[in-house]
CSV table of C-alpha atoms in Angstrom, one decimal:
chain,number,residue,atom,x,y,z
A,1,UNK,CA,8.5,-153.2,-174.5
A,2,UNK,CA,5.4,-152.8,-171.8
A,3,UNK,CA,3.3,-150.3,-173.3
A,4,UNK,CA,0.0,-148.7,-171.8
A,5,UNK,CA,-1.8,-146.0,-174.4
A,6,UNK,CA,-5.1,-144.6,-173.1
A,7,UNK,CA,-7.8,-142.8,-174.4
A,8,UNK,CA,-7.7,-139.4,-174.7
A,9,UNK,CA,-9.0,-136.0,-173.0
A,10,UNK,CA,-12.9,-136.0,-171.6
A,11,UNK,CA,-14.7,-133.5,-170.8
A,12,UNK,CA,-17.8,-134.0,-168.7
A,13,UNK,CA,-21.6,-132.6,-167.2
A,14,UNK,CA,-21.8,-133.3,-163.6
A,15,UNK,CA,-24.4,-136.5,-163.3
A,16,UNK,CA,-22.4,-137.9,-166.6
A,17,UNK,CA,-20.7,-141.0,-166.8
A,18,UNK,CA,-16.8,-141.1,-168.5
A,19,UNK,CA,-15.4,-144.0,-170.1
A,20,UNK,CA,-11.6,-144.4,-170.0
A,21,UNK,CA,-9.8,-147.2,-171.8
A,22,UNK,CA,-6.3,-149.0,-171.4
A,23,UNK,CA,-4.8,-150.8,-174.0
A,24,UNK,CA,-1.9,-153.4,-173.3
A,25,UNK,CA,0.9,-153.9,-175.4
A,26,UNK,CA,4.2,-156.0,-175.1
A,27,UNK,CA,3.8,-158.3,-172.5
A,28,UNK,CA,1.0,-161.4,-171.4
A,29,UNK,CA,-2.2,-159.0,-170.4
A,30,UNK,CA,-3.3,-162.0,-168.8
A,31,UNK,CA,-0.5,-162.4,-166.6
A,32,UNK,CA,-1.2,-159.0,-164.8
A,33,UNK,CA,-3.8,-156.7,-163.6
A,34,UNK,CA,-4.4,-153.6,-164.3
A,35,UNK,CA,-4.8,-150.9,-161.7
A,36,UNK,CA,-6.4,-147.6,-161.7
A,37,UNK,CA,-4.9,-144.5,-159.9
A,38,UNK,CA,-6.4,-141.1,-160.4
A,39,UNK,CA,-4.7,-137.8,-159.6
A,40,UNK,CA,-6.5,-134.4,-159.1
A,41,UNK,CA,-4.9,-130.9,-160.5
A,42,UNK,CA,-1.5,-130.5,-157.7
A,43,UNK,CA,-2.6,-133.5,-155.5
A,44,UNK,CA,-1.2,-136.3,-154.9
A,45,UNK,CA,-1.8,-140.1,-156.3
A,46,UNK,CA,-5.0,-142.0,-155.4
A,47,UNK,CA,-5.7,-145.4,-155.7
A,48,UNK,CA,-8.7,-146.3,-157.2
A,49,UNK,CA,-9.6,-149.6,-158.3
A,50,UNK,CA,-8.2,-153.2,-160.2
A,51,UNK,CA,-8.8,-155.6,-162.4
A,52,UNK,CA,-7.4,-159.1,-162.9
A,53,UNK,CA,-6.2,-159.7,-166.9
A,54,UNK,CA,-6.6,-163.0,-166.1
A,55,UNK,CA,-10.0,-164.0,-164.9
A,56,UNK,CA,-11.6,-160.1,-165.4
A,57,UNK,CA,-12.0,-160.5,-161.1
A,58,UNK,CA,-12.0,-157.1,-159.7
A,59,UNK,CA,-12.1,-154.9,-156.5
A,60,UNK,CA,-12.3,-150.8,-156.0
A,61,UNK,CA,-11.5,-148.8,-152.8
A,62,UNK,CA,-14.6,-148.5,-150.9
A,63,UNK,CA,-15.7,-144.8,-152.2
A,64,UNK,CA,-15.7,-145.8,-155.7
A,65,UNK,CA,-17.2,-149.1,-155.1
A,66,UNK,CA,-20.7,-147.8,-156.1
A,67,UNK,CA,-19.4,-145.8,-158.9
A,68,UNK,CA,-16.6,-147.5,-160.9
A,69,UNK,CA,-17.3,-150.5,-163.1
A,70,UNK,CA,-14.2,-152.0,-165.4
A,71,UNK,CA,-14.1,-154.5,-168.0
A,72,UNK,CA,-11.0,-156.6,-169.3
A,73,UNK,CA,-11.2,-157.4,-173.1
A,74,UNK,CA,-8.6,-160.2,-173.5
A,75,UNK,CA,-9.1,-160.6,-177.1
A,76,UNK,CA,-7.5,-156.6,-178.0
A,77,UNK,CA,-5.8,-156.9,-174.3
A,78,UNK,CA,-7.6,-153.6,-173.4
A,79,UNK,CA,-9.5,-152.5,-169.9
A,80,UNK,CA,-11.9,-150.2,-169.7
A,81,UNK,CA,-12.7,-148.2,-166.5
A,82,UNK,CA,-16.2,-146.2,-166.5
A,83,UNK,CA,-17.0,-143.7,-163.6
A,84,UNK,CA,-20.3,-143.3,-163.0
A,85,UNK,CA,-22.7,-140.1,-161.3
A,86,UNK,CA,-19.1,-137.4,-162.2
A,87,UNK,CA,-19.0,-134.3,-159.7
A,88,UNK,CA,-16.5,-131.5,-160.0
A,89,UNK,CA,-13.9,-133.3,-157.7
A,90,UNK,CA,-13.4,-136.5,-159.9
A,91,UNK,CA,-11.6,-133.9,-162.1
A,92,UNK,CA,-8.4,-135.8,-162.6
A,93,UNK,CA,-6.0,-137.5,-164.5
A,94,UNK,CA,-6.9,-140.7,-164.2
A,95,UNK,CA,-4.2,-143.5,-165.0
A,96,UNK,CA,-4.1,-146.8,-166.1
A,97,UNK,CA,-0.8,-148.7,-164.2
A,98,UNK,CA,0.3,-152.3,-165.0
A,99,UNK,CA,-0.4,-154.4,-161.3
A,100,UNK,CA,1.9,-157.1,-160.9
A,101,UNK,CA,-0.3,-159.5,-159.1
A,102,UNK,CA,-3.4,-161.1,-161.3
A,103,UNK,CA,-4.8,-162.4,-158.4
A,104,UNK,CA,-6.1,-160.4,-155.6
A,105,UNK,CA,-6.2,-156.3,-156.2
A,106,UNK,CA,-4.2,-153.6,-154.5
A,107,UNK,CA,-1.1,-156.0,-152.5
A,108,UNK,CA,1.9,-155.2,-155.4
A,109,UNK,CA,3.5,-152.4,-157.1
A,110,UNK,CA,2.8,-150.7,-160.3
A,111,UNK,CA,5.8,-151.2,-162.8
A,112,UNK,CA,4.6,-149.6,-166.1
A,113,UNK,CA,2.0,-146.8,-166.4
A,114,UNK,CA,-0.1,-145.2,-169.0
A,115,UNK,CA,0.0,-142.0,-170.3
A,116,UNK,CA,-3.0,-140.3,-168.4
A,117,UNK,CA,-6.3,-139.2,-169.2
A,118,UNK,CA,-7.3,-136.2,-168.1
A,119,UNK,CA,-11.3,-136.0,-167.0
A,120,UNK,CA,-12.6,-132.4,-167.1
A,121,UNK,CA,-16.2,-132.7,-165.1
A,122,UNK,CA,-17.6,-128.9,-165.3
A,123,UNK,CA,-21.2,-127.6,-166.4
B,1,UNK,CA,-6.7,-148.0,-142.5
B,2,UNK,CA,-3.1,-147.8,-143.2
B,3,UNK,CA,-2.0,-144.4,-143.6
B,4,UNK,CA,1.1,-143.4,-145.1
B,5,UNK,CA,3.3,-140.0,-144.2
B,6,UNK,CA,6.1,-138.7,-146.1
B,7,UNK,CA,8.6,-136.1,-144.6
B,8,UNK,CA,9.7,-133.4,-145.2
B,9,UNK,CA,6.9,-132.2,-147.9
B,10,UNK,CA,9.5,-130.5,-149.8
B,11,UNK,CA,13.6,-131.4,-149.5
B,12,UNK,CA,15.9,-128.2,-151.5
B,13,UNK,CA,19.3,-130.3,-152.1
B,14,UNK,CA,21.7,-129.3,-154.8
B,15,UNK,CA,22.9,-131.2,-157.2
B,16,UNK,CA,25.5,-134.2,-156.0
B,17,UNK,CA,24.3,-134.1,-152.8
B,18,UNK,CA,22.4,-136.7,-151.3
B,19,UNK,CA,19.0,-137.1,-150.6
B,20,UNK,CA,17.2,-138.9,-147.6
B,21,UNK,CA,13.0,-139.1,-147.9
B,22,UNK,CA,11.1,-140.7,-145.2
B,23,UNK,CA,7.9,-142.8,-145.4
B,24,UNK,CA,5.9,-143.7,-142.3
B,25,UNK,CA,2.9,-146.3,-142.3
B,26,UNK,CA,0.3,-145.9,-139.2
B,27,UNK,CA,0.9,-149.8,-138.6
B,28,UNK,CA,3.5,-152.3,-139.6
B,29,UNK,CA,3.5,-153.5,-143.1
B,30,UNK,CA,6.6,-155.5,-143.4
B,31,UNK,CA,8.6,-154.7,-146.7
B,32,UNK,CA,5.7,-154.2,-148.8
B,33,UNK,CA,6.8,-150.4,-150.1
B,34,UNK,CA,6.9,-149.4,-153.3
B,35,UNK,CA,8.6,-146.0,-154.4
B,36,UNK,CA,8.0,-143.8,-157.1
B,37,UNK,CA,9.2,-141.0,-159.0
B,38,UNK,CA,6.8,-138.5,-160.8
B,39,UNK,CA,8.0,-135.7,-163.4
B,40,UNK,CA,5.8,-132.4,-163.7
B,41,UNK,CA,3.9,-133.6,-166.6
B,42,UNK,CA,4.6,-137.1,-166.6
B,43,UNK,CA,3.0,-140.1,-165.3
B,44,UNK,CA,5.0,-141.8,-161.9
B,45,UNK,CA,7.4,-144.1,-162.4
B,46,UNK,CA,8.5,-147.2,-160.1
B,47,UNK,CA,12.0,-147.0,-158.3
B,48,UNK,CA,11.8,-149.0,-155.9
B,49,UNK,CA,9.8,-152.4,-154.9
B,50,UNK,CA,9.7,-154.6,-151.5
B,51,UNK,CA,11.5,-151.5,-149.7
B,52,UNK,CA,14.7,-152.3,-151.2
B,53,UNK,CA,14.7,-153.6,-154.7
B,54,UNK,CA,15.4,-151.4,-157.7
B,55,UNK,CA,13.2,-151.9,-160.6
B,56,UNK,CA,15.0,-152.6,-163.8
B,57,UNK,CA,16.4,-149.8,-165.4
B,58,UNK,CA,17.2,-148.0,-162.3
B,59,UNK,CA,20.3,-146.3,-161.2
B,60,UNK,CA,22.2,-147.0,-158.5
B,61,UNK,CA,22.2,-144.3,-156.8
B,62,UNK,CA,18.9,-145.0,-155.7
B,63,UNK,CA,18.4,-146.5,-153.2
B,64,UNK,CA,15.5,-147.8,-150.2
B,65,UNK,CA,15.6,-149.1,-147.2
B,66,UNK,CA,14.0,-150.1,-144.3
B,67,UNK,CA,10.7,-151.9,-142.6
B,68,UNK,CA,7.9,-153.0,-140.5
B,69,UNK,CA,6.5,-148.5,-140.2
B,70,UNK,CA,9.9,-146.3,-141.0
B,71,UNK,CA,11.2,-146.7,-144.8
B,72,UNK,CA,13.9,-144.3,-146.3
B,73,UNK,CA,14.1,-143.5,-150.2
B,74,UNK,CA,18.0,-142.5,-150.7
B,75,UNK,CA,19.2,-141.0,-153.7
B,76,UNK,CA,22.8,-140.3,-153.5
B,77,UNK,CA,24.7,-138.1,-155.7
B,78,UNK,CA,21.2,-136.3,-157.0
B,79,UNK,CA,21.6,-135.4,-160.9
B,80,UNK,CA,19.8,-132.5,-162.5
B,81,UNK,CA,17.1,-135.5,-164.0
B,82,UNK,CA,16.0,-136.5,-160.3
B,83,UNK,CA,14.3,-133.4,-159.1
B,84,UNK,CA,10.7,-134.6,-159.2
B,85,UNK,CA,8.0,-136.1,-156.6
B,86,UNK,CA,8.7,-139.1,-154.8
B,87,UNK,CA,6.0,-141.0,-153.5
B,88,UNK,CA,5.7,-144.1,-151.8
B,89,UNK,CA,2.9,-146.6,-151.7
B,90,UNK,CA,1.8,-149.6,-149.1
B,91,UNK,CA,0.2,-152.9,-150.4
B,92,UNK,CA,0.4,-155.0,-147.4
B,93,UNK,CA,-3.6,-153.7,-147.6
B,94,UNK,CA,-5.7,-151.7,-149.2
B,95,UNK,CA,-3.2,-149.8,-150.8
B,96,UNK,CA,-2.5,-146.5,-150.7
B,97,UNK,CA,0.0,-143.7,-151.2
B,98,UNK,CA,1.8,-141.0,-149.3
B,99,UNK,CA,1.0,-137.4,-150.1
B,100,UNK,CA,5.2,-137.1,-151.7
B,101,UNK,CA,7.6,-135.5,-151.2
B,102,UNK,CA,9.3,-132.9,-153.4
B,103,UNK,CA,13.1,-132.8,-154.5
B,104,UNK,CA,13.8,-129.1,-155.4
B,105,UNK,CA,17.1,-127.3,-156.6
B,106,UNK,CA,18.5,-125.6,-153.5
């Protein structure tokens, strides 16, 4: 079955960087993208960037363009998503989602999703 | 832009009634809707794909609806397992998600 395990709990200085990785299990990671949605303590869902498993092409929503960089490791089918310059509102948990489209980011659903990582940025 | 607004923000329905959610997009973006179901503690779930088809594993008595800006998330019959968050999400463009909707116990 589709499985998506991240990394676990982070807690972070404002000005740090985070690092959260996705490993794929189950199904062809190159077949897919990997999307990234983050969701702050009682708020809602917010999508933040994706990444192709198939040719590592990505593309973020324009306010974490400057900030987010992700990488696709094909070989242990894993993505990693690093947040750069953390402030007190990226507090979130951040999920990892499984993008049906391998192509172009952010025009399909999200059919399987990760367990949720939850980023603590306090000083 | 396209923004997405889900009414009411909080629906009380008791149990084997049925529920009716609404999500509206700012502009028309055909049947390109996704809906999904989030558990306090739990990561979301997908119900619902291309407005109207349910994802596999999904019961019945979901059910969605609609396109071009209105969409309508049905669940009828609600079971004690379905009170939750619904939310629903665009990709017709940069995607994005409604602000939910939550299913209580009246």
């Amino acid at each position: 079955q589709v499985q998506l395990v991240q990394s676990g709990v982070e807690v972070k200085k404002p000005g740090a960087s985070v690092q959260v990785s996705c490993k794929a299990s189950g199904y062809d990671f190159t077949n897919y993208g990997i999307t990234w949605v983050r969701q702050a303590p009682g708020q809602g869902l917010e999508w933040m960037a994706w990444i192709s498993g198939y040719n590592g092409k990505t593309s973020s929503a324009p306010k974490f363009q400057d900030r987010v960089t992700m990488t696709a490791d094909t070989s242990t089918s894993t993505v990693y998503m690093e947040l750069r310059g953390l402030i007190s509102n990226d507090t979130a948990v951040y999920y990892c989602a499984r993008d049906v489209n391998l192509i172009v980011g952010g025009l399909a659903w999200l059919d399987s999703w990760g367990q949720g990582t939850l980023v603590t940025v306090s000083s | 832009e396209i923004l997405m607004t889900q009414s009411p923000a909080t629906l009380s329905v008791s149990p084997g009634e049925r529920a009716t959610l609404s999500c509206r997009s700012s502009q028309s973006i055909g049947s390109n809707l996704a809906w999904y179901q989030q558990k306090p503690g739990q990561s979301p779930r997908l119900l619902i794909y291309h407005a109207s088809t349910r994802a596999t594993g999904i019961p019945a008595r979901f059910s969605g609806s609609g396109s071009g800006t209105e969409f309508t998330l049905t669940i009828t019959s609600l079971q004690s397992e379905d009170f939750a968050v619904y939310y629903c999400q665009q990709y017709n463009d940069w995607p994005g998600f409604g602000q939910g909707t939550k299913v209580e116990i009246k």
